[in-house]
Tab-separated table of C-alpha atoms in Angstrom:
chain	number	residue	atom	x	y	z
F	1	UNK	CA	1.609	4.365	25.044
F	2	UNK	CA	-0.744	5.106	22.625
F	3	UNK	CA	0.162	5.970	18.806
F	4	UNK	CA	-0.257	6.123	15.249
F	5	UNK	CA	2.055	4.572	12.844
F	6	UNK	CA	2.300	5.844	9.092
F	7	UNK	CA	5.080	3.350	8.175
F	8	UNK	CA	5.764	5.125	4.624
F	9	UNK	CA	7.328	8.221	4.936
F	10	UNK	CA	7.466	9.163	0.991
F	11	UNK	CA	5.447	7.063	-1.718
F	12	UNK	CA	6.183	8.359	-5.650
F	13	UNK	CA	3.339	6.757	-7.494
F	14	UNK	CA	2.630	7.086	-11.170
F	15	UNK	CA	-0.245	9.212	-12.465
F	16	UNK	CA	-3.056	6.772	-13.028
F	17	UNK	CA	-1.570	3.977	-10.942
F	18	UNK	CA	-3.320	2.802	-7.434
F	19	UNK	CA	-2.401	4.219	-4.236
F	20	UNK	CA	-2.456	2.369	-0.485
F	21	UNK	CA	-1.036	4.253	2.249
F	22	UNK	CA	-0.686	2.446	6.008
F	23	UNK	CA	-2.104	3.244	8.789
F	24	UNK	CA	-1.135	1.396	11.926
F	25	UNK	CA	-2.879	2.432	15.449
F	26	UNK	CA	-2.564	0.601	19.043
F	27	UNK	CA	-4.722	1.445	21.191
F	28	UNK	CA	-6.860	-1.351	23.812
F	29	UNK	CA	-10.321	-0.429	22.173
F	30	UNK	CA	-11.465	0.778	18.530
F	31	UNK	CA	-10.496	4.183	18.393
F	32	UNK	CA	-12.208	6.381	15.820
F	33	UNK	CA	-10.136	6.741	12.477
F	34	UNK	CA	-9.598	9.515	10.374
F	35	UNK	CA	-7.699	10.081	7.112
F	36	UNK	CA	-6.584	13.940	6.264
F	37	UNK	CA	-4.617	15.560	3.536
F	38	UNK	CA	-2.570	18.333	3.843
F	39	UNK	CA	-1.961	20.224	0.040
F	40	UNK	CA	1.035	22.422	0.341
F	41	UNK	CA	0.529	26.163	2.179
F	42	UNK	CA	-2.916	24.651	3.091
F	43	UNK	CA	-4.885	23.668	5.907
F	44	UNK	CA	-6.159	19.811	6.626
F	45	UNK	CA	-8.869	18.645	4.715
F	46	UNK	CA	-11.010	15.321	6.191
F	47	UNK	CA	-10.574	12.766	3.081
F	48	UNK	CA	-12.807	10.134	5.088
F	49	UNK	CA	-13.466	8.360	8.771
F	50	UNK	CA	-14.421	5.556	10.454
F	51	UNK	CA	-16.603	4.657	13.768
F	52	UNK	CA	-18.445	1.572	13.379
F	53	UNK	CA	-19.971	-0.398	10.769
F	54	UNK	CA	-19.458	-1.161	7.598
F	55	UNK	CA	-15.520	-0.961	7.935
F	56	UNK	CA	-14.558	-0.161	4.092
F	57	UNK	CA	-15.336	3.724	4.134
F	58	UNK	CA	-15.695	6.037	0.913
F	59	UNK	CA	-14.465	9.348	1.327
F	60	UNK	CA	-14.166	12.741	-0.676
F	61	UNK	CA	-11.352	12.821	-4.235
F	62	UNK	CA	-12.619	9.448	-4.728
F	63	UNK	CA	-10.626	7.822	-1.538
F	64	UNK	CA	-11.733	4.806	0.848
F	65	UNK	CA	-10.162	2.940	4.085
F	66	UNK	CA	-10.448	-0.418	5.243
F	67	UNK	CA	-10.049	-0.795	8.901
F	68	UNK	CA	-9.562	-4.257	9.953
F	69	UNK	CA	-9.239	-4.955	13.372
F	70	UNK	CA	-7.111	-8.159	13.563
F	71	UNK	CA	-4.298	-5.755	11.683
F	72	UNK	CA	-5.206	-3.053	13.568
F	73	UNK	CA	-5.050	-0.866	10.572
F	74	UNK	CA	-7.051	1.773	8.460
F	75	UNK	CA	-5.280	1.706	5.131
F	76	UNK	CA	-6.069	4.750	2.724
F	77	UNK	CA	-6.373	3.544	-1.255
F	78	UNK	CA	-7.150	5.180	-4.481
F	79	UNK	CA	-7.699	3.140	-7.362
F	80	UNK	CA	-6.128	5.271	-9.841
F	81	UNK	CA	-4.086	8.809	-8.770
F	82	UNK	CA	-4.441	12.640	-10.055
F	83	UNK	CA	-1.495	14.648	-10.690
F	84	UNK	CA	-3.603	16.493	-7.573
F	85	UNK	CA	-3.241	13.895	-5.053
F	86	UNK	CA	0.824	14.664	-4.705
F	87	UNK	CA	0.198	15.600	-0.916
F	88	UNK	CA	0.714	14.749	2.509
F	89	UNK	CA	-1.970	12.030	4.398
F	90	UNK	CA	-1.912	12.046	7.813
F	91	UNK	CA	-3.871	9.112	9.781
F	92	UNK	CA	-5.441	10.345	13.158
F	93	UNK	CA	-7.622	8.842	16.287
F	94	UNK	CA	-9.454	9.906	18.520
F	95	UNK	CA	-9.977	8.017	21.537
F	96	UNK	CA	-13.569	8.672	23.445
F	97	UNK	CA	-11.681	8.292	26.763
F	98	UNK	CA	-9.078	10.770	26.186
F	99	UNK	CA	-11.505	13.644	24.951
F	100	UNK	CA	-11.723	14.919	21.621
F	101	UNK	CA	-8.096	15.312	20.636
F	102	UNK	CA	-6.945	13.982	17.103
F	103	UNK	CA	-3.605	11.877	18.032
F	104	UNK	CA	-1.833	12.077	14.456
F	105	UNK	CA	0.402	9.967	12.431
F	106	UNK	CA	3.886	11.160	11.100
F	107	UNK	CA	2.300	11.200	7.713
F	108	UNK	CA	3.223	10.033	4.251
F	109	UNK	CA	4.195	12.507	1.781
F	110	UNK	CA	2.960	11.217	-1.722
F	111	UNK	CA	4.098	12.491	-4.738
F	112	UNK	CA	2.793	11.526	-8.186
F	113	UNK	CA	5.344	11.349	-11.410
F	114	UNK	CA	3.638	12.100	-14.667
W	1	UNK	CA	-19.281	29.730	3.666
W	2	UNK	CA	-16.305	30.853	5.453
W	3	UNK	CA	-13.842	28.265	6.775
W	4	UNK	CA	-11.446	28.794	10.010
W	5	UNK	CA	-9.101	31.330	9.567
W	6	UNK	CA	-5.820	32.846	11.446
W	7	UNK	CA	-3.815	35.295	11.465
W	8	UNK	CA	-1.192	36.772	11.120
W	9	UNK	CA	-0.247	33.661	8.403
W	10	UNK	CA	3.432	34.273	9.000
W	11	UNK	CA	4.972	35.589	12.402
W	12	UNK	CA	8.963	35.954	12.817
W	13	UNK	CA	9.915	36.776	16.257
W	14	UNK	CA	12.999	36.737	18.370
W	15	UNK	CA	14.175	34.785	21.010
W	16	UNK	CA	12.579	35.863	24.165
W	17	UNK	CA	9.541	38.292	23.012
W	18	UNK	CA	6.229	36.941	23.298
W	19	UNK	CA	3.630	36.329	20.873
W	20	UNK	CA	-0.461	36.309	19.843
W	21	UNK	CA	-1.714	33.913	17.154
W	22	UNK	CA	-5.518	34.234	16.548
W	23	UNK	CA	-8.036	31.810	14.893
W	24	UNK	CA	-11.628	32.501	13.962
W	25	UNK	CA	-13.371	29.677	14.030
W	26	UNK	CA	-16.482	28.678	11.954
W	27	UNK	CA	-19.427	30.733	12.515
W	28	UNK	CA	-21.743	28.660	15.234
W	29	UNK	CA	-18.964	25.820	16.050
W	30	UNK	CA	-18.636	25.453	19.574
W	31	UNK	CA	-15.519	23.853	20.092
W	32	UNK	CA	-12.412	25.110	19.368
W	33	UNK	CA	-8.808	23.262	19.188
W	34	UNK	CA	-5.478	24.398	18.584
W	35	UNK	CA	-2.764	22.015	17.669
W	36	UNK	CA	1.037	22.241	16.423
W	37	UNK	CA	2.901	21.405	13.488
W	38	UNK	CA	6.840	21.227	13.634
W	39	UNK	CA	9.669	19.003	11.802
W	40	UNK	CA	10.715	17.215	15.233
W	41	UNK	CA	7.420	15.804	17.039
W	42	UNK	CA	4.795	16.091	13.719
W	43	UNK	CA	1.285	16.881	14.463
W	44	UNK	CA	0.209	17.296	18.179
W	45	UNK	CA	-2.768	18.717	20.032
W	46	UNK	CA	-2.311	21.937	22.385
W	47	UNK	CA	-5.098	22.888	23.640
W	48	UNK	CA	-9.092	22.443	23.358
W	49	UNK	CA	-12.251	24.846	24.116
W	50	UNK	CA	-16.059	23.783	24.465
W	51	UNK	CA	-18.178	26.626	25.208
W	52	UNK	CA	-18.207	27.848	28.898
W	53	UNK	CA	-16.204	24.532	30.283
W	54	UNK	CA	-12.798	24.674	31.400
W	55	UNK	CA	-10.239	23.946	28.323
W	56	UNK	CA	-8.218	20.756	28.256
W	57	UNK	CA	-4.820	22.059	28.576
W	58	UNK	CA	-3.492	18.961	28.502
W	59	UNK	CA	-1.418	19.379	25.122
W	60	UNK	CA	0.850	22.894	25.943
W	61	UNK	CA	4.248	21.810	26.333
W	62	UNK	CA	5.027	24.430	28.850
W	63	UNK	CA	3.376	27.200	31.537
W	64	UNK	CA	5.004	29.637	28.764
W	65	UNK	CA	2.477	28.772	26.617
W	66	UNK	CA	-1.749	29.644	26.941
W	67	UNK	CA	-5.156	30.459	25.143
W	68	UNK	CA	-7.882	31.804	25.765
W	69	UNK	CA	-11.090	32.089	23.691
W	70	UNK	CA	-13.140	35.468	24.317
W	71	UNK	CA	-17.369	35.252	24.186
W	72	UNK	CA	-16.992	31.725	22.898
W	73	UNK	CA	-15.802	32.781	19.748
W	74	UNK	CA	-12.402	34.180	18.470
W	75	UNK	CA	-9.198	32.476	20.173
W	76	UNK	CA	-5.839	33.403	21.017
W	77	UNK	CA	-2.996	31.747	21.626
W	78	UNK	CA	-0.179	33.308	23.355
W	79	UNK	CA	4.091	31.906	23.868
W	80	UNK	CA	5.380	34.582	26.459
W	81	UNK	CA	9.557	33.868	26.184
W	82	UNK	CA	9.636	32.466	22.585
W	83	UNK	CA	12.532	29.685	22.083
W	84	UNK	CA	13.597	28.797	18.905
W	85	UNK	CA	12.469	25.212	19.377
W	86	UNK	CA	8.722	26.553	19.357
W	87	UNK	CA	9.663	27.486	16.099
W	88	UNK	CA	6.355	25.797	14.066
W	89	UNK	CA	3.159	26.179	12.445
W	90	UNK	CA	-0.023	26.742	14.908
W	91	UNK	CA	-3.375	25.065	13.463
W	92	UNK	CA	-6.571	25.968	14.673
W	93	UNK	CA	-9.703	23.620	14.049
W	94	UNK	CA	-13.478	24.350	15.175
W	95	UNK	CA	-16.153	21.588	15.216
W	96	UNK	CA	-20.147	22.045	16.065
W	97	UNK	CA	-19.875	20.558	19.108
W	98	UNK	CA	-17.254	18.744	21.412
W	99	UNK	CA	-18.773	15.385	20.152
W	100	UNK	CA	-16.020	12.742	18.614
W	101	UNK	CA	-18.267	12.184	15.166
W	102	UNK	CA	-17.884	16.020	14.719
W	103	UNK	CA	-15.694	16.949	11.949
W	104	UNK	CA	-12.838	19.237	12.971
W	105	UNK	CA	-12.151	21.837	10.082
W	106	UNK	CA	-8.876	23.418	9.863
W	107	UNK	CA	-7.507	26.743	8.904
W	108	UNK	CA	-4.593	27.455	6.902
W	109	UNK	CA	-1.980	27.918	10.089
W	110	UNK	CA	0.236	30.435	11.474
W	111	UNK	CA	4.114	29.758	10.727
W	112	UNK	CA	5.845	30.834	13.708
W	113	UNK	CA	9.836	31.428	13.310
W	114	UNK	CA	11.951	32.055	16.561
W	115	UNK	CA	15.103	33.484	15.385
């Protein structure tokens, strides 16, 4: 079946330190990628995603991805985290065969000591 | 410019009554989706509109559950016979067109508690 892994359920990460959250899809062909963030009592907010190409992606609050293939992944980093960034990530796909419907990750709930 | 938005943002409800949720999508966006939040299965589509074609229903987890979207624009989605395990939060997301490089934007949600 197919599915999204977020292996890291919590991360607590030290303002200023760098961030990598994991993203793990299988799927038979490259699915489309996407990275959002959920702030609490608000909506999703597209950080960044991926389609072809160049496959390190920059994104919005200073995120990228890398999506390598042979690891099947689409790992989210930030060099250096805000107090802000405490948040949930959730990694989605989309596959083009299935229609346009964003299968997500369980997400990673990151929060961010002082 | 304004985002999605739904309403109400909070809905309690008992066990057995039925219930609306609305989203108004982003002025011009074509396609509409509706998806569910909840502690025990995470994230998961519902329920998709693209202008006059037929939805993909593909997502509801029961016949107790349906949408519409009225003159390709506002959408409702309705749970006839709540149950407390459809206790969750209903997102609705709107994109330009039905086309996968199309951002979907979210709105805020609708909490839904079954008591």
């Amino acid at each position: 079946a197919q599915s999204v892994t977020q292996p890291d359920i919590h991360i607590t990460v030290s303002e200023g330190a760098s961030l990598e959250l994991r993203c793990n899809y299988s799927y038979g062909a490259t699915p489309y990628l996407f990275w959002y963030v959920q702030s609490p009592g608000q909506g999703l907010q597209l950080l960044l995603k991926y389609f072809s190409g160049d496959t390190l992606v920059q994104g919005i609050k200073g995120f990228e991805a890398e999506f390598k293939r042979s690891q099947s992944s689409f790992n989210l980093r930030k060099p250096s985290v805000h107090w802000s960034d405490a948040a949930e990530y959730f990694c989605a796909v989309v596959i083009k065969a299935a229609g346009n419907k964003l299968t997500f990750g369980g997400g990673t709930r990151v929060l961010v000591k002082p | 410019g304004a985002g999605v938005s739904q309403s109400p943002s909070n809905k309690v409800t008992e066990k057995g009554k039925d219930v609306e949720l609305r989203c108004d999508p982003i002025s011009g966006h074509t396609a509409l989706y509706w998806y569910r939040q909840s502690l025990g299965q995470g994230l998961e589509f519902l329920i998709y509109f693209q202008g006059n074609s037929a939805p993909d229903k593909s997502g509801l987890p029961s016949d107790r559950f349906s949408a519409e979207r009225t003159g390709g624009s506002v959408s409702t989605l309705t749970i006839q016979r709540t149950q407390q395990e459809d206790s969750a939060v209903y997102l609705c997301a709107s994109s330009l067109r039905l086309a996968l490089e199309d951002t979907q934007y979210f709105g805020p949600g609708t909490r839904l508690t079954v008591l």
